């Protein structure tokens, strides 16, 4: 296990914001997981388990310990003619996993190509994009109880997945260390093309009936066009969740604001936060060292050496505009570390 005191977190968050941790523990093997449980009493108030850092804003330092679970490895634990159950350790890179599945003729997560971050963070917020959510392919989440060290497996239904949320991010935050996931992957590829822009992208590529790899390529092209690369411009992807409102409210808003994208589901409707923010004139605008991306109004960018506090100042200003104009409260998507 690597141990560092007074560690910089700048290279451990995709916003590239400077913040410090009292201690940093990097777990590199299964034995390190056990050592952590026996040596360290996790305190959810001052400690933090950090994945790839692609969905976090450090507006303050971490007084306690930051734990990085970098234990890699994957194994097929069930193999049938139809497909497999693949167990993947939390420290694996998500996009590399997608590519590995494509190389091994296993489909199910190709729509989730190029999502930054590590496998262990995927169930936290039920990662989702281009018509697929982790919940659609997840068999179970493997965890260790941070107090007792007891392993516990949560089957899909027990994870309480909703849009960008799970029990691990809400009711059970700070209770479990996610050590891995089990995914149900198929040998026969059935493309999921419910996201309209995906079929359009494939048409542009001259493809009628895509292979899994072509679908992954199409997703990658869309992401690269729409979302700034965090390696070049510090960002955390979508900064706000798309707001859910009642069908009645969505209907009223759609009448008042023609052009508002509305995506109805069972008894609610999802609105497009990007559209609301763009309508308020924020797209491409900066406040100090933080900018609203010109490519996508839902993405805030660190233009260089911005602090987490500065990111929150812009986020608050955007929330105020959207509240004033549309009466809608935008909720940040990343975890915000602030005293
Ligand atoms: N739009 C605008 N202006 C913008 C951006 C978007 O008007 O600057 C409108 C357009 O009408 C567009 C619609 O918003 O058609 C939807 O935009 P997009 O398809 O990019 O999807 P999104 O709802 O903004 C969500 C996820 C993304 C995910 C995409 C594709 C959330 C918070 N974000 O974005 O996830 O890649 O759908 O499925 O749900 C992330 O979580 O970091 C992320 C990038």
Coordinates of C-alpha atoms and ligand atoms in Angstrom, one line a residue:
X1 CA 0.0 0.0 0.0
X2 CA 1.3 3.4 -0.9
X3 CA 1.1 6.0 1.9
X4 CA 1.6 9.8 1.4
X5 CA 1.0 12.6 4.0
X6 CA -0.2 16.0 3.1
X7 CA -0.8 14.9 -0.5
X8 CA -1.8 17.0 -3.4
X9 CA -5.1 16.0 -5.1
X10 CA -4.6 18.1 -8.2
X11 CA -3.8 15.2 -10.5
X12 CA -6.5 13.0 -8.9
X13 CA -9.5 15.1 -10.0
X14 CA -10.5 15.8 -13.6
X15 CA -11.2 19.5 -12.8
X16 CA -7.4 19.7 -12.0
X17 CA -8.3 21.7 -8.9
X18 CA -5.6 22.0 -6.2
X19 CA -6.6 20.6 -2.8
X20 CA -4.8 18.6 -0.2
X21 CA -5.5 15.5 1.8
X22 CA -4.1 14.8 5.3
X23 CA -3.2 11.3 4.2
X24 CA -3.4 9.4 0.9
X25 CA -3.6 5.6 0.9
X26 CA -3.4 3.8 -2.4
X27 CA -4.6 0.2 -2.4
X28 CA -2.8 -2.0 -4.9
X29 CA -3.8 -5.5 -4.0
X30 CA -6.5 -7.6 -2.4
X31 CA -4.3 -7.8 0.7
X32 CA -4.2 -4.0 0.9
X33 CA -8.0 -4.1 1.2
X34 CA -7.7 -6.2 4.3
X35 CA -4.9 -4.1 5.7
X36 CA -7.0 -1.0 5.3
X37 CA -9.9 -2.5 7.2
X38 CA -7.8 -3.7 10.0
X39 CA -5.6 -0.6 10.4
X40 CA -7.9 2.3 9.5
X41 CA -11.2 3.3 11.1
X42 CA -13.0 5.0 8.2
X43 CA -14.7 8.2 9.3
X44 CA -17.2 9.3 6.6
X45 CA -17.1 12.9 8.0
X46 CA -13.4 13.5 7.2
X47 CA -12.3 10.6 4.9
X48 CA -13.0 10.0 1.3
X49 CA -12.9 7.1 -1.1
X50 CA -11.9 8.5 -4.5
X51 CA -12.2 6.7 -7.8
X52 CA -10.9 8.4 -11.0
X53 CA -11.9 11.8 -9.7
X54 CA -14.0 12.6 -12.7
X55 CA -17.1 13.5 -10.8
X56 CA -15.9 15.6 -7.9
X57 CA -15.3 19.2 -7.0
X58 CA -12.7 19.9 -4.3
X59 CA -13.9 23.2 -2.9
X60 CA -12.0 22.4 0.4
X61 CA -9.2 20.2 1.5
X62 CA -9.8 16.7 2.9
X63 CA -8.7 16.7 6.6
X64 CA -8.6 13.0 7.0
X65 CA -7.6 10.2 4.6
X66 CA -8.2 9.8 0.9
X67 CA -8.4 6.2 -0.1
X68 CA -7.6 5.2 -3.7
X69 CA -8.7 1.7 -4.6
X70 CA -6.5 0.8 -7.5
X71 CA -6.9 -3.0 -7.3
X72 CA -7.3 -4.2 -10.9
X73 CA -8.3 -7.6 -12.4
X74 CA -11.2 -9.2 -14.1
X75 CA -12.5 -12.8 -14.4
X76 CA -15.4 -14.5 -16.1
X77 CA -17.4 -16.2 -13.3
X78 CA -20.2 -17.6 -15.5
X79 CA -20.0 -18.6 -19.1
X80 CA -22.9 -19.8 -21.3
X81 CA -23.5 -19.8 -25.0
X82 CA -25.6 -16.7 -24.6
X83 CA -23.1 -14.6 -22.6
X84 CA -21.0 -14.3 -19.5
X85 CA -21.0 -12.8 -16.0
X86 CA -17.8 -10.8 -15.8
X87 CA -16.4 -9.8 -12.4
X88 CA -14.3 -6.6 -12.6
X89 CA -12.3 -5.1 -9.8
X90 CA -13.0 -1.5 -8.8
X91 CA -9.6 -0.1 -9.9
X92 CA -10.0 -1.0 -13.6
X93 CA -10.4 1.9 -16.0
X94 CA -14.0 2.0 -17.3
X95 CA -13.3 2.8 -21.0
X96 CA -10.5 0.2 -21.1
X97 CA -13.0 -2.3 -19.9
X98 CA -15.4 -1.4 -22.7
X99 CA -12.6 -1.9 -25.2
X100 CA -11.7 -5.3 -23.6
X101 CA -15.3 -6.4 -23.9
X102 CA -15.3 -5.4 -27.6
X103 CA -12.1 -7.4 -28.2
X104 CA -13.7 -10.4 -26.5
X105 CA -17.0 -10.3 -28.4
X106 CA -19.0 -9.3 -25.4
X107 CA -21.6 -6.6 -25.7
X108 CA -23.8 -4.6 -23.4
X109 CA -21.6 -1.6 -22.4
X110 CA -20.6 -0.2 -25.8
X111 CA -23.0 2.8 -25.4
X112 CA -21.0 3.7 -22.3
X113 CA -17.8 4.2 -24.3
X114 CA -15.3 6.9 -23.3
X115 CA -16.9 7.6 -19.9
X116 CA -14.0 8.8 -17.8
X117 CA -13.3 7.2 -14.4
X118 CA -12.9 3.8 -12.8
X119 CA -15.2 0.8 -12.5
X120 CA -15.7 1.2 -8.7
X121 CA -17.4 4.6 -9.2
X122 CA -19.7 3.4 -11.9
X123 CA -22.4 2.1 -9.5
X124 CA -22.2 5.1 -7.2
X125 CA -24.1 7.3 -9.7
X126 CA -25.4 4.6 -12.0
X127 CA -23.4 5.9 -15.0
X128 CA -25.5 6.4 -18.1
X129 CA -25.2 7.7 -21.6
X130 CA -26.6 7.3 -25.1
X131 CA -29.6 5.1 -24.1
X132 CA -27.9 2.8 -21.6
X133 CA -27.3 2.9 -17.8
X134 CA -25.1 0.7 -15.8
X135 CA -28.2 -0.7 -14.1
X136 CA -29.3 -2.3 -17.4
X137 CA -26.2 -4.7 -17.4
X138 CA -25.3 -4.9 -13.8
X139 CA -25.7 -8.3 -12.0
X140 CA -24.3 -7.2 -8.6
X141 CA -22.0 -4.8 -6.7
X142 CA -19.3 -6.3 -4.5
X143 CA -18.4 -4.4 -1.3
X144 CA -16.6 -4.4 2.0
X145 CA -18.4 -3.0 5.0
X146 CA -16.0 -0.2 6.1
X147 CA -16.7 -0.8 9.8
X148 CA -16.7 -4.6 10.1
X149 CA -14.7 -5.5 7.0
X150 CA -17.4 -8.0 6.1
X151 CA -17.9 -8.6 2.4
X152 CA -21.4 -7.9 1.1
X153 CA -22.8 -8.4 -2.4
X154 CA -25.7 -6.3 -3.5
X155 CA -27.8 -7.7 -6.3
X156 CA -29.0 -5.2 -8.9
X157 CA -32.4 -4.7 -7.3
X158 CA -30.8 -4.0 -3.9
X159 CA -28.7 -1.2 -5.3
X160 CA -31.7 1.2 -5.5
X161 CA -30.6 2.6 -8.9
X162 CA -32.3 5.6 -10.2
X163 CA -31.2 8.4 -12.6
X164 CA -27.6 9.2 -11.6
X165 CA -28.1 7.7 -8.1
X166 CA -27.8 4.6 -6.0
X167 CA -27.9 3.6 -2.3
X168 CA -24.1 3.9 -2.3
X169 CA -24.4 7.6 -3.1
X170 CA -27.4 8.3 -0.9
X171 CA -28.6 6.3 2.1
X172 CA -25.5 4.2 2.4
X173 CA -22.9 6.9 1.5
X174 CA -19.6 6.2 3.4
X175 CA -20.7 2.8 4.6
X176 CA -19.2 0.5 2.0
X177 CA -16.0 0.3 -0.1
X178 CA -17.0 -0.9 -3.6
X179 CA -14.5 -3.6 -4.5
X180 CA -15.9 -4.7 -7.8
X181 CA -18.9 -5.2 -10.1
X182 CA -20.4 -8.2 -11.9
X183 CA -21.8 -7.4 -15.3
X184 CA -24.1 -9.5 -17.5
X185 CA -22.7 -9.3 -21.0
X186 CA -24.0 -10.9 -24.2
X187 CA -22.4 -12.7 -27.2
X188 CA -25.1 -11.7 -29.6
X189 CA -25.0 -7.9 -30.2
X190 CA -28.3 -6.1 -30.1
X191 CA -27.7 -2.4 -30.8
X192 CA -29.6 0.0 -28.5
X193 CA -30.3 3.0 -30.7
X194 CA -32.9 4.9 -28.6
X195 CA -30.7 8.0 -28.4
X196 CA -31.7 9.8 -31.6
X197 CA -28.2 11.3 -32.3
X198 CA -26.7 7.8 -32.3
X199 CA -28.6 6.6 -35.4
X200 CA -27.8 9.9 -37.0
X201 CA -24.1 9.5 -36.3
X202 CA -24.1 6.0 -37.7
X203 CA -25.8 7.3 -40.9
X204 CA -23.2 10.0 -41.2
X205 CA -20.6 7.2 -40.9
X206 CA -22.4 5.3 -43.7
X207 CA -23.4 2.4 -41.4
X208 CA -26.9 0.8 -41.6
X209 CA -26.5 -2.2 -39.2
X210 CA -23.6 -1.5 -36.8
X211 CA -21.3 -3.9 -35.1
X212 CA -20.7 -3.3 -31.4
X213 CA -17.4 -1.7 -32.2
X214 CA -19.0 0.6 -34.8
X215 CA -21.6 1.6 -32.2
X216 CA -18.8 2.3 -29.7
X217 CA -17.0 4.4 -32.4
X218 CA -20.1 6.4 -33.0
X219 CA -20.5 7.1 -29.3
X220 CA -16.9 8.1 -29.1
X221 CA -17.3 10.5 -32.1
X222 CA -20.3 12.1 -30.5
X223 CA -18.6 12.5 -27.1
X224 CA -15.4 13.9 -28.6
X225 CA -17.5 16.5 -30.5
X226 CA -19.8 17.5 -27.7
X227 CA -17.7 17.1 -24.5
X228 CA -14.4 18.8 -23.8
X229 CA -11.6 16.4 -23.1
X230 CA -10.7 16.6 -19.3
X231 CA -7.1 15.9 -20.2
X232 CA -7.0 19.2 -22.1
X233 CA -9.6 21.3 -20.3
X234 CA -10.3 20.4 -16.7
X235 CA -14.0 19.5 -16.3
X236 CA -16.3 16.9 -14.7
X237 CA -18.6 16.2 -17.6
X238 CA -22.2 17.3 -16.9
X239 CA -22.1 19.7 -14.0
X240 CA -25.9 19.5 -13.3
X241 CA -28.4 16.7 -13.4
X242 CA -31.2 17.0 -15.9
X243 CA -34.1 18.1 -13.8
X244 CA -37.1 15.8 -13.3
X245 CA -40.5 17.6 -13.1
X246 CA -44.1 16.4 -13.0
X247 CA -45.8 15.8 -16.4
X248 CA -48.1 18.7 -15.7
X249 CA -45.3 21.1 -15.0
X250 CA -43.4 19.9 -18.1
X251 CA -46.5 20.5 -20.2
X252 CA -46.9 24.1 -18.8
X253 CA -43.2 24.9 -19.4
X254 CA -43.2 23.4 -22.9
X255 CA -46.2 25.8 -23.8
X256 CA -44.5 28.8 -22.3
X257 CA -41.0 28.0 -23.7
X258 CA -41.4 26.5 -27.2
X259 CA -38.3 24.4 -28.1
X260 CA -37.7 23.1 -24.5
X261 CA -36.6 19.5 -24.8
X262 CA -38.9 17.3 -22.7
X263 CA -38.3 13.5 -22.2
X264 CA -41.4 12.0 -20.5
X265 CA -41.0 8.8 -18.6
X266 CA -43.5 6.9 -16.3
X267 CA -45.1 9.7 -14.3
X268 CA -42.4 12.4 -14.6
X269 CA -40.5 14.2 -17.3
X270 CA -36.8 14.9 -17.7
X271 CA -35.9 18.4 -19.0
X272 CA -32.6 19.3 -20.6
X273 CA -30.4 21.3 -18.2
X274 CA -28.1 22.1 -21.1
X275 CA -30.9 23.8 -22.9
X276 CA -32.1 25.8 -19.9
X277 CA -28.5 27.0 -19.2
X278 CA -28.0 28.0 -22.9
X279 CA -31.3 29.9 -22.9
X280 CA -30.0 31.9 -19.9
X281 CA -27.1 33.0 -22.1
X282 CA -24.4 31.1 -20.2
X283 CA -22.9 29.0 -23.1
X284 CA -19.3 30.1 -23.7
X285 CA -19.4 32.7 -20.9
X286 CA -16.7 32.9 -18.2
X287 CA -16.6 34.1 -14.6
X288 CA -12.9 34.5 -13.7
X289 CA -11.0 31.3 -14.4
X290 CA -14.1 29.2 -14.9
X291 CA -16.0 28.9 -18.2
X292 CA -19.3 27.4 -19.4
X293 CA -18.1 25.2 -22.3
X294 CA -18.9 26.5 -25.8
X295 CA -19.4 22.9 -26.9
X296 CA -22.0 21.9 -24.2
X297 CA -23.6 24.3 -21.7
X298 CA -23.8 21.6 -19.1
X299 CA -20.0 21.4 -18.8
X300 CA -18.0 23.8 -16.6
X301 CA -14.3 24.2 -17.5
X302 CA -11.3 25.1 -15.4
X303 CA -9.5 27.5 -17.7
X304 CA -6.3 27.2 -15.5
X305 CA -5.6 27.3 -11.8
X306 CA -9.2 27.9 -10.8
X307 CA -10.2 26.8 -7.3
X308 CA -13.1 24.6 -6.4
X309 CA -14.7 27.7 -4.7
X310 CA -14.5 29.6 -8.0
X311 CA -16.3 26.7 -9.8
X312 CA -19.1 26.9 -7.2
X313 CA -19.5 30.6 -7.7
X314 CA -20.2 30.1 -11.4
X315 CA -22.4 27.1 -10.6
X316 CA -24.5 29.2 -8.1
X317 CA -24.9 32.0 -10.7
X318 CA -26.2 29.5 -13.3
X319 CA -28.6 28.0 -10.8
X320 CA -29.9 31.5 -9.9
X321 CA -30.5 32.4 -13.6
X322 CA -32.3 29.1 -14.3
X323 CA -34.4 29.5 -11.1
X324 CA -35.3 33.1 -12.0
X325 CA -36.2 32.4 -15.6
X326 CA -37.8 28.9 -15.4
X327 CA -38.6 28.4 -11.7
X328 CA -36.4 25.2 -11.8
X329 CA -33.8 24.2 -9.3
X330 CA -30.7 22.6 -10.9
X331 CA -28.9 20.0 -8.8
X332 CA -25.2 19.6 -9.2
X333 CA -24.1 16.2 -10.4
X334 CA -20.6 15.9 -9.1
X335 CA -19.9 15.3 -5.4
X336 CA -19.0 18.6 -3.9
X337 CA -16.4 18.6 -1.1
X338 CA -17.0 21.7 1.0
X339 CA -17.0 22.4 4.7
Ligands
LIG1 N1 -28.7 21.2 -25.3 C1 -28.7 22.6 -25.5 N2 -27.5 23.2 -25.4 C2 -26.4 22.7 -25.0 C3 -26.4 21.3 -24.7 C4 -27.5 20.6 -24.9 O1 -29.7 23.1 -25.9 O2 -25.4 23.4 -24.9 C5 -29.9 20.5 -25.5 C6 -30.1 20.0 -26.9 O3 -31.5 20.1 -27.2 C7 -29.8 18.5 -26.8 C8 -30.3 18.2 -25.4 O4 -29.9 19.3 -24.7 O5 -30.4 17.8 -27.8 C9 -29.6 17.0 -24.8 O6 -28.2 17.1 -24.9 P1 -27.3 15.8 -24.8 O7 -27.8 14.8 -25.8 O8 -25.9 16.2 -24.9 O9 -27.6 15.1 -23.4 P2 -27.6 15.8 -22.0 O10 -29.0 15.4 -21.4 O11 -27.2 17.2 -21.9 C10 -26.9 13.5 -20.8 C11 -26.0 13.1 -19.7 C12 -24.6 13.0 -20.4 C13 -24.7 11.9 -21.5 C14 -25.7 12.4 -22.5 C15 -25.9 11.4 -23.6 C16 -26.8 14.0 -17.7 C17 -26.6 15.1 -16.6 N3 -25.9 14.1 -18.7 O12 -26.6 14.8 -21.2 O13 -23.7 12.5 -19.4 O14 -23.4 11.8 -22.1 O15 -27.0 12.6 -21.8 O16 -26.7 10.3 -23.1 O17 -27.7 13.2 -17.6 C18 -22.1 13.1 -17.7 O18 -22.9 12.6 -16.9 O19 -21.0 13.7 -17.4 C19 -22.5 13.2 -19.1 C20 -21.8 13.7 -20.1

